[in-house]
Short mmCIF file of C-alpha atoms and ligand atoms in Angstrom, two decimals:
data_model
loop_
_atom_site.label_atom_id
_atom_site.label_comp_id
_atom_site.label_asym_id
_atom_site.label_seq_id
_atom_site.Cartn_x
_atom_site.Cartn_y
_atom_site.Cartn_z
CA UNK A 1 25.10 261.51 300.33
CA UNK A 2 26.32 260.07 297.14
CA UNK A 3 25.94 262.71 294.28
CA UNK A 4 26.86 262.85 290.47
CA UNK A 5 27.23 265.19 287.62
CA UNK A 6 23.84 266.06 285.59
CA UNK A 7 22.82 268.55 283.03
CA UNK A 8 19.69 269.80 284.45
CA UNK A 9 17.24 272.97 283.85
CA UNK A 10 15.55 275.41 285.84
CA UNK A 11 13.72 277.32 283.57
CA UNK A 12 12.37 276.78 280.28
CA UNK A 13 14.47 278.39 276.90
CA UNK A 14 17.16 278.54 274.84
CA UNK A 15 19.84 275.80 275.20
CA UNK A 16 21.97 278.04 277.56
CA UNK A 17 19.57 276.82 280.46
CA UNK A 18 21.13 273.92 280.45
CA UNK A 19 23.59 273.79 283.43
CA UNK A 20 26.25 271.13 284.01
CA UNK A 21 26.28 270.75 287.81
CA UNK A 22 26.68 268.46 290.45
CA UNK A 23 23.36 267.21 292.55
CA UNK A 24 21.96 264.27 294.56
CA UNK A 25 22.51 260.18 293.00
CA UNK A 26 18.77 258.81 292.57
CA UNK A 27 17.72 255.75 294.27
CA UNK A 28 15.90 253.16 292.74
CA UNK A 29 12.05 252.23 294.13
CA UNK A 30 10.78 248.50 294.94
CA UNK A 31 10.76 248.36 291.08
CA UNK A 32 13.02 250.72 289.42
CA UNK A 33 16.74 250.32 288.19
CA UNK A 34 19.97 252.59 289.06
CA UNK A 35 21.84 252.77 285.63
CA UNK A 36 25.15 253.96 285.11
CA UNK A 37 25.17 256.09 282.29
CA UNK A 38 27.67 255.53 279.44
CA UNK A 39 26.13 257.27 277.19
CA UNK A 40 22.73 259.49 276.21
CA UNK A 41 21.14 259.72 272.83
CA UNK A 42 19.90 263.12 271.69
CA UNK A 43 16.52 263.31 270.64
CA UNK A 44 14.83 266.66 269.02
CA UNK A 45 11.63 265.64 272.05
CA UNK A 46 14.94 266.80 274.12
CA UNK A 47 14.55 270.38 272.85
CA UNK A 48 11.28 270.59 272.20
CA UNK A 49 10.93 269.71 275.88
CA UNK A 50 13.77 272.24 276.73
CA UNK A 51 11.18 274.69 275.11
CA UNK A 52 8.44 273.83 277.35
CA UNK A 53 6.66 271.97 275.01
CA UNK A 54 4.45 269.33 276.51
CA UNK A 55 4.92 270.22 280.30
CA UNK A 56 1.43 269.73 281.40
CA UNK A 57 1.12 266.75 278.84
CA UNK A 58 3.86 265.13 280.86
CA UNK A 59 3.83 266.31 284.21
CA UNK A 60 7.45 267.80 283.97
CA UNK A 61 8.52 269.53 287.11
CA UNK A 62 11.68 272.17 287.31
CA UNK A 63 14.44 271.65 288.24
CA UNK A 64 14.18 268.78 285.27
CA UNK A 65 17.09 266.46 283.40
CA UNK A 66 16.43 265.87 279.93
CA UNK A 67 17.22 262.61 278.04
CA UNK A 68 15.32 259.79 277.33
CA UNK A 69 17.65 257.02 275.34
CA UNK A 70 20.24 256.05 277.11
CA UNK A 71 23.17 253.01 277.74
CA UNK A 72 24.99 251.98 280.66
CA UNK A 73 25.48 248.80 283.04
CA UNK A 74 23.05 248.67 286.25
CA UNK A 75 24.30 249.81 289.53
CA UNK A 76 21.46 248.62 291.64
CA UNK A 77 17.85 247.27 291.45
CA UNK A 78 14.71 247.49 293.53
CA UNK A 79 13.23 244.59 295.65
CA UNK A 80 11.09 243.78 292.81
CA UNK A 81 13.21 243.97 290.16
CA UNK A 82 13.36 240.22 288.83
CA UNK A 83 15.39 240.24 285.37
CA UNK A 84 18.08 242.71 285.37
CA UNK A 85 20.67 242.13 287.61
CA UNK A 86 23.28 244.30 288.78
CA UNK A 87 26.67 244.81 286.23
CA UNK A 88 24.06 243.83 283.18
CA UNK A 89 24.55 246.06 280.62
CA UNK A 90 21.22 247.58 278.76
CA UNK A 91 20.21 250.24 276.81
CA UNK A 92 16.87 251.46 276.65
CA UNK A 93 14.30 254.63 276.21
CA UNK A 94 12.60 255.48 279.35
CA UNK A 95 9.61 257.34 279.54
CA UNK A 96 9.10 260.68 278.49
CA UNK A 97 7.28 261.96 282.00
CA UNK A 98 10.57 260.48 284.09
CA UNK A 99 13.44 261.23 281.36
CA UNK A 100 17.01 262.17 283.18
CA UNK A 101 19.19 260.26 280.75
CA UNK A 102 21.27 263.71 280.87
CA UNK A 103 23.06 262.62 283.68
CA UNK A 104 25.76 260.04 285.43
CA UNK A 105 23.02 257.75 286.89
CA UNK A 106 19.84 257.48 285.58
CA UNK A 107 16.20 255.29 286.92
CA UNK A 108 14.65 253.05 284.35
CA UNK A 109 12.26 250.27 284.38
CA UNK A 110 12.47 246.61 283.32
CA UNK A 111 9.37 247.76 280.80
CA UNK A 112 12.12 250.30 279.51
CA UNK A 113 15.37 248.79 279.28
CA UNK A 114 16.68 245.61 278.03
CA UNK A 115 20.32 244.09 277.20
CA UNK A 116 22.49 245.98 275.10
CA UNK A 117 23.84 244.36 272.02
CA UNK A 118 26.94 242.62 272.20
CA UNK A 119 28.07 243.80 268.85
CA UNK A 120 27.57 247.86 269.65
CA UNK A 121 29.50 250.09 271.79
CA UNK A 122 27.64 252.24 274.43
CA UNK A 123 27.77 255.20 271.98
CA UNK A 124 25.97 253.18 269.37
CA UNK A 125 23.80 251.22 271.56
CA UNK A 126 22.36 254.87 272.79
CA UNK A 127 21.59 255.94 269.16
CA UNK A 128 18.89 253.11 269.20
CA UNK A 129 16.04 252.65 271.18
CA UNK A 130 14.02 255.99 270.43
CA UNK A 131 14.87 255.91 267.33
CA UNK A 132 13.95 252.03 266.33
CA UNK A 133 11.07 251.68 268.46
CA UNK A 134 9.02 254.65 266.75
CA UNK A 135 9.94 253.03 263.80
CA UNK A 136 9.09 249.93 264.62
CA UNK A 137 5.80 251.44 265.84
CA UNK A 138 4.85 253.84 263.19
CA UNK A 139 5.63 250.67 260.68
CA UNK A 140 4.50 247.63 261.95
CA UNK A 141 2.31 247.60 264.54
CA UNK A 142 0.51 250.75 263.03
CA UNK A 143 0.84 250.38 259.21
CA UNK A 144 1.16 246.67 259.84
CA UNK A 145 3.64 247.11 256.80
CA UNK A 146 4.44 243.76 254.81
CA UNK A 147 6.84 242.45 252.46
CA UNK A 148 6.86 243.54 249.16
CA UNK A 149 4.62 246.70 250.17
CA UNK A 150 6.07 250.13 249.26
CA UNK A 151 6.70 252.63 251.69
CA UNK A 152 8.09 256.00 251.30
CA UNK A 153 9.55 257.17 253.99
CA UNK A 154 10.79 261.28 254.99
CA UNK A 155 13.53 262.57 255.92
CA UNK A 156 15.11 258.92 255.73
CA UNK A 157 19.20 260.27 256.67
CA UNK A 158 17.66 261.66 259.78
CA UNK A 159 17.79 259.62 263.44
CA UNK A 160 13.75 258.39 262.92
CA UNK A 161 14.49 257.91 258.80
CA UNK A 162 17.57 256.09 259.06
CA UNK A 163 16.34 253.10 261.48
CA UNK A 164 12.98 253.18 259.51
CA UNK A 165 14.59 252.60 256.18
CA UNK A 166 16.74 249.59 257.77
CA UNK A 167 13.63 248.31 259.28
CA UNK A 168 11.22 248.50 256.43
CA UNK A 169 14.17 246.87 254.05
CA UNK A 170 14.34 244.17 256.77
CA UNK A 171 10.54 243.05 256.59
CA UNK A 172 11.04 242.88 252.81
CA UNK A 173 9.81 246.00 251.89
CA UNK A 174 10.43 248.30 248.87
CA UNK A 175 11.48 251.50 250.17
CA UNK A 176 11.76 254.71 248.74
CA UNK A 177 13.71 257.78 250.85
CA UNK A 178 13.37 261.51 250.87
CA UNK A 179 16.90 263.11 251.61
CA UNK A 180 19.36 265.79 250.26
CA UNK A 181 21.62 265.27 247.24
CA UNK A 182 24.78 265.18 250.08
CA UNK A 183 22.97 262.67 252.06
CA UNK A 184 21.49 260.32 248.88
CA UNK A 185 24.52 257.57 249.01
CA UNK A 186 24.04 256.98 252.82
CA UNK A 187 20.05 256.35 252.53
CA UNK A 188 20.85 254.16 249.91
CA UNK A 189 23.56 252.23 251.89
CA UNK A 190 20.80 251.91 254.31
CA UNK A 191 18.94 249.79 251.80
CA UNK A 192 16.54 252.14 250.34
CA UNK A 193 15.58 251.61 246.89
CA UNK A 194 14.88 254.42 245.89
CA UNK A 195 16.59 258.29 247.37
CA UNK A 196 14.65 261.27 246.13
CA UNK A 197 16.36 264.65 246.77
CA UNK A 198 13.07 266.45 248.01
CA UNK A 199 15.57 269.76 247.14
CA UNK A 200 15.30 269.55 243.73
CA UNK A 201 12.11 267.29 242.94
CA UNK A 202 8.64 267.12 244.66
CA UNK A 203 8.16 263.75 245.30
CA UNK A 204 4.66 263.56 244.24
CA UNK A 205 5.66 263.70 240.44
CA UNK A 206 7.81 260.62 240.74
CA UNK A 207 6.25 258.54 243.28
CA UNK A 208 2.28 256.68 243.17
CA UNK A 209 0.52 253.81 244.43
CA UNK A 210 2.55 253.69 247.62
CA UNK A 211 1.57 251.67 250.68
CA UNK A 212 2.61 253.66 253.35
CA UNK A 213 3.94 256.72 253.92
CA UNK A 214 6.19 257.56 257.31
CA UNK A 215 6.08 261.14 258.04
CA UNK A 216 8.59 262.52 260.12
CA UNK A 217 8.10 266.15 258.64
CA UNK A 218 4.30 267.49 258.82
CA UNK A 219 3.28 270.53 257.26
CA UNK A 220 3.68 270.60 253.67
CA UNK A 221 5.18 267.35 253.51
CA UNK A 222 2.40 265.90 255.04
CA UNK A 223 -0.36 267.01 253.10
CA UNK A 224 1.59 266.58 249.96
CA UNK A 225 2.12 262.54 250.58
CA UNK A 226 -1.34 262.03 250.50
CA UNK A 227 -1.73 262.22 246.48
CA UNK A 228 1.26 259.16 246.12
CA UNK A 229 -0.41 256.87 248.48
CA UNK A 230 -2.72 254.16 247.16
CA UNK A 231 -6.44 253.77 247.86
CA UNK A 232 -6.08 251.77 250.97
CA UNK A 233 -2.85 253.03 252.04
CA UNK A 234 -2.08 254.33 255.25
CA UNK A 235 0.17 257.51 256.78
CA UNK A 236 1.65 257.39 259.46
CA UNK A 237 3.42 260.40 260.91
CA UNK A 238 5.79 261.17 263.97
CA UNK A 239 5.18 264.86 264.20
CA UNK A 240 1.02 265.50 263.55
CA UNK A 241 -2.02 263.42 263.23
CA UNK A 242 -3.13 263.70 259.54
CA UNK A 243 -6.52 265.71 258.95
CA UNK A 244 -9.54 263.01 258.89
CA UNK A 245 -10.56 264.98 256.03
CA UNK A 246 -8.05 264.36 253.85
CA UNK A 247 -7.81 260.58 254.68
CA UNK A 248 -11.30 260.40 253.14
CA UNK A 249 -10.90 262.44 250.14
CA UNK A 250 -8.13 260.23 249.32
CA UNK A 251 -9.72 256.59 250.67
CA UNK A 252 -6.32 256.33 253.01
CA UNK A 253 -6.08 255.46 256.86
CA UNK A 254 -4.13 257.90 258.79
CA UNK A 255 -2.59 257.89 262.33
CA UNK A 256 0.10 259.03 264.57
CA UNK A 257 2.45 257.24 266.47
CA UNK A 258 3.85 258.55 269.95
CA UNK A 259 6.81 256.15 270.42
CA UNK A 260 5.87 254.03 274.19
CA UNK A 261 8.76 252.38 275.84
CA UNK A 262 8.62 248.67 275.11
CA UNK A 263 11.61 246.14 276.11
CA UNK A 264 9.87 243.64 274.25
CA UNK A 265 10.06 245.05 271.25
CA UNK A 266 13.92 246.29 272.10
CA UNK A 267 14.43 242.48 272.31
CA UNK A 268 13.42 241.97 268.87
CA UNK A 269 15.59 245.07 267.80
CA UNK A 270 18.60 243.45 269.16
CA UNK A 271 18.57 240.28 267.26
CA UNK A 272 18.16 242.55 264.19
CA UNK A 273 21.82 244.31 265.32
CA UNK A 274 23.15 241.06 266.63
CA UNK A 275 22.44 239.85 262.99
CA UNK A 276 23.47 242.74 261.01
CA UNK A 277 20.40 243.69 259.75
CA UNK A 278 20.38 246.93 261.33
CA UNK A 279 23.11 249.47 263.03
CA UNK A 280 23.05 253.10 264.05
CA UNK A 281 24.66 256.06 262.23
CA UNK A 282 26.28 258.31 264.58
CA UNK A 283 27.51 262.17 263.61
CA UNK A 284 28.82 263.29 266.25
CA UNK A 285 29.83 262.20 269.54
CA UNK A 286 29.93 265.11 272.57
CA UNK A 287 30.67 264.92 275.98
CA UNK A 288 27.77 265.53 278.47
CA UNK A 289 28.97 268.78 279.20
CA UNK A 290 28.15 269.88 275.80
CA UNK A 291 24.81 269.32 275.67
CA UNK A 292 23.98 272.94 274.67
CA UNK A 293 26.20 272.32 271.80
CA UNK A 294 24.79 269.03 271.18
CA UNK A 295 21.00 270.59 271.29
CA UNK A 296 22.28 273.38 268.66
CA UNK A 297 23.38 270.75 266.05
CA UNK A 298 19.60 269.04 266.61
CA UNK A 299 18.39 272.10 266.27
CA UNK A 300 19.33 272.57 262.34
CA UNK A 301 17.19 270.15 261.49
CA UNK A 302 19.69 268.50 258.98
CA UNK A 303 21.53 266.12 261.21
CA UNK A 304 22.63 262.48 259.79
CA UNK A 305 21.83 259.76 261.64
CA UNK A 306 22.63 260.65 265.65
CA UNK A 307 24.30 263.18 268.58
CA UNK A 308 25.53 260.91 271.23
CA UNK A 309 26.40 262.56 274.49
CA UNK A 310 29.26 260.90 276.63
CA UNK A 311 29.07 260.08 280.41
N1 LIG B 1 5.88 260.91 267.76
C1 LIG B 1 6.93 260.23 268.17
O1 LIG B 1 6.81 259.24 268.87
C2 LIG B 1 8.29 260.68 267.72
C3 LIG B 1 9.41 259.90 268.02
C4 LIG B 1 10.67 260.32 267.54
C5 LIG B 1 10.76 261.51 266.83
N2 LIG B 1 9.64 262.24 266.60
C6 LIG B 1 9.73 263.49 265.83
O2 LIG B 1 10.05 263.15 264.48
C7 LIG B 1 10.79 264.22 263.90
C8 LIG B 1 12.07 263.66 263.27
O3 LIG B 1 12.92 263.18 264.30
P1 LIG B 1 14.42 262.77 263.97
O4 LIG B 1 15.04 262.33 265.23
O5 LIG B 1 14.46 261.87 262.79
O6 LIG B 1 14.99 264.22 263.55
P2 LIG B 1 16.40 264.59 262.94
O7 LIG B 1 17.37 263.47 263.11
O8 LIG B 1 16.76 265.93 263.48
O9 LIG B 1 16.10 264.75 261.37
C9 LIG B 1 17.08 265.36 260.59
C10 LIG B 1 16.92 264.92 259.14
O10 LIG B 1 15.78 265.53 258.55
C11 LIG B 1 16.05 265.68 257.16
N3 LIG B 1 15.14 266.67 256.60
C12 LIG B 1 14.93 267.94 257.02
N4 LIG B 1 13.97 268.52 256.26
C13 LIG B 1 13.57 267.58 255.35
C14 LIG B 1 12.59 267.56 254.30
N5 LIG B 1 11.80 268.62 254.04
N6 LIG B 1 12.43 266.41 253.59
C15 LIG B 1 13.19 265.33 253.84
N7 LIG B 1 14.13 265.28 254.82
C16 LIG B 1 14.31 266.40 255.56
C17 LIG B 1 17.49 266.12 257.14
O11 LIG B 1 18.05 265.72 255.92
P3 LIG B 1 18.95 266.73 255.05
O12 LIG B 1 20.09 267.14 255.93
O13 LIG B 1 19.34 265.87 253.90
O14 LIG B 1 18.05 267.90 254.72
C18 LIG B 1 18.11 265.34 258.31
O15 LIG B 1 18.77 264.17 257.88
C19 LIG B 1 11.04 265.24 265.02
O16 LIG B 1 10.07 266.25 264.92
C20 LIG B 1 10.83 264.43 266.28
O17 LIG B 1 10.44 265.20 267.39
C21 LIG B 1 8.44 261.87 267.04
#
């Protein structure tokens, strides 16, 4: 039997449940795809599922691999499989009921995974997919955001913030980003207009009459970015649905977005990369066997850009 080295879980907890251990090589179904793992994206979802949140939500069963953005070339392909051949290289976020990006070889589907850009390495191309697509989401087909609108978007150094701002600039947008004083220079590289260190001033004094507002916070943050949006504006947020309440009391739309695999969509987020409109920020790069140090650093909240794990 062919095996390969994973980082899998056997009980819900801390990060020292995750063990680095040797196990059975999948095999791809009529219409799944064997990918050889170069390298994972961390995700906080990775933790939180570590934790045992959403279990029942998405039928997780123990022993379980975490990981759901990954980048590697194909090693095999069901019978049905009609557009990925193997030796393709892709990238891709594959769904968060299968995950097992954690892990040498990995199954995805041709509804998950597309090619990886030509002009990123497998580290980079890892950082993207989870990442872009819930901003792509959250932005456009949810806030159906447009050029010249203004959007304010949270926590914009973080691995959601930082492909949102890039994003959002892209479609012509004026963008305004909440981020610590040490991380103000690298928002604004990412084309945000505007960098508000959310430290030192509330936001809601120097910000009005915005479009949309991406929320990758909750909690305070949330209900505070109600009183800058615009009559007609929308929130959007990654982490809670905002209170229907609210969204009357202030004449706003409100919604959450729960990022769905889409290779379409990756499609269109390559020829953004291919065309330099967009690239991923990596802060550290850790070999799979590190995961538990890898889910630490996540863990502080105050990450730039991504954790890449190695394969
Ligand atoms: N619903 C979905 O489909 C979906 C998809 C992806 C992610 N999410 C969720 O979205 C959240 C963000 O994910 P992520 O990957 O972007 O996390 P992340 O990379 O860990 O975010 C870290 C960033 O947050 C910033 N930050 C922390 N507190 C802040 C505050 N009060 N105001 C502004 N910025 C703040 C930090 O900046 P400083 O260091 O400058 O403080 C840091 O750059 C997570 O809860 C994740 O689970 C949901």
């Amino acid at each position: 039997m062919a095996t390969m080295k994973a980082v899998r879980m056997y009980e819900y907890g801390g990060p020292e449940v995750l063990v680095h251990e040797d196990m059975p090589r999948p095999e791809p179904s009529a219409n799944e795809i064997l990918i050889r793992v170069r390298a994972a994206g961390v995700n906080p979802v990775d933790w939180k599922f570590r934790d045992g949140v959403g279990r029942e939500f998405f039928g997780h069963q123990l022993p379980l691999i975490l990981g759901c953005d990954l980048a590697g070339v194909v090693d095999s392909t069901g019978a049905d499989v009609k557009g990925i051949s193997p030796g393709d290289a892709v990238y891709g976020y594959v769904n968060l009921g299968r995950c097992g990006a954690y892990a040498e070889y990995a199954i995805g589907m041709e509804s998950e995974v597309t090619l990886k850009p030509q002009a990123l390495e497998f580290t980079e191309a890892a950082a993207v997919p989870v990442c872009a697509l819930t901003s792509w989401q959250a932005l456009f087909d949810i806030a159906e955001l447009k050029t010249d609108q203004k959007v304010l978007i949270h926590a914009a150094a973080g691995g959601v913030g930082h492909m949102a701002v890039q994003l959002a600039k892209a479609r012509g947008a004026v963008v305004i980003g909440t981020a610590s004083a040490k991380n103000a220079e690298f928002v604004r590289s990412l084309g945000s207009d505007e960098v508000i260190d959310y430290r030192t001033t509330r936001f809601e004094d120097v910000v009005k009459n915005v479009d949309v507002v991406f929320d990758t916070i909750g909690d305070e943050t949330q209900k505070r970015s109600f009183q800058v949006l615009k009559r007609g504006g929308m929130i959007v947020s990654a982490v809670s649905e905002p209170p229907e309440k609210a969204c009357k009391t202030h004449g706003v739309k409100g919604a959450m977005v729960l990022v769905q695999p889409n290779s379409t969509q990756l499609a269109e987020i390559t020829t953004l990369i291919e065309s330099g409109k967009l690239k991923p920020a990596i802060t550290a790069i850790l070999p799979l066997d590190d995961a538990r140090k890898a889910h630490e650093m996540s863990q502080t909240g105050h990450t730039q850009g991504k954790i890449i794990l190695t394969v």
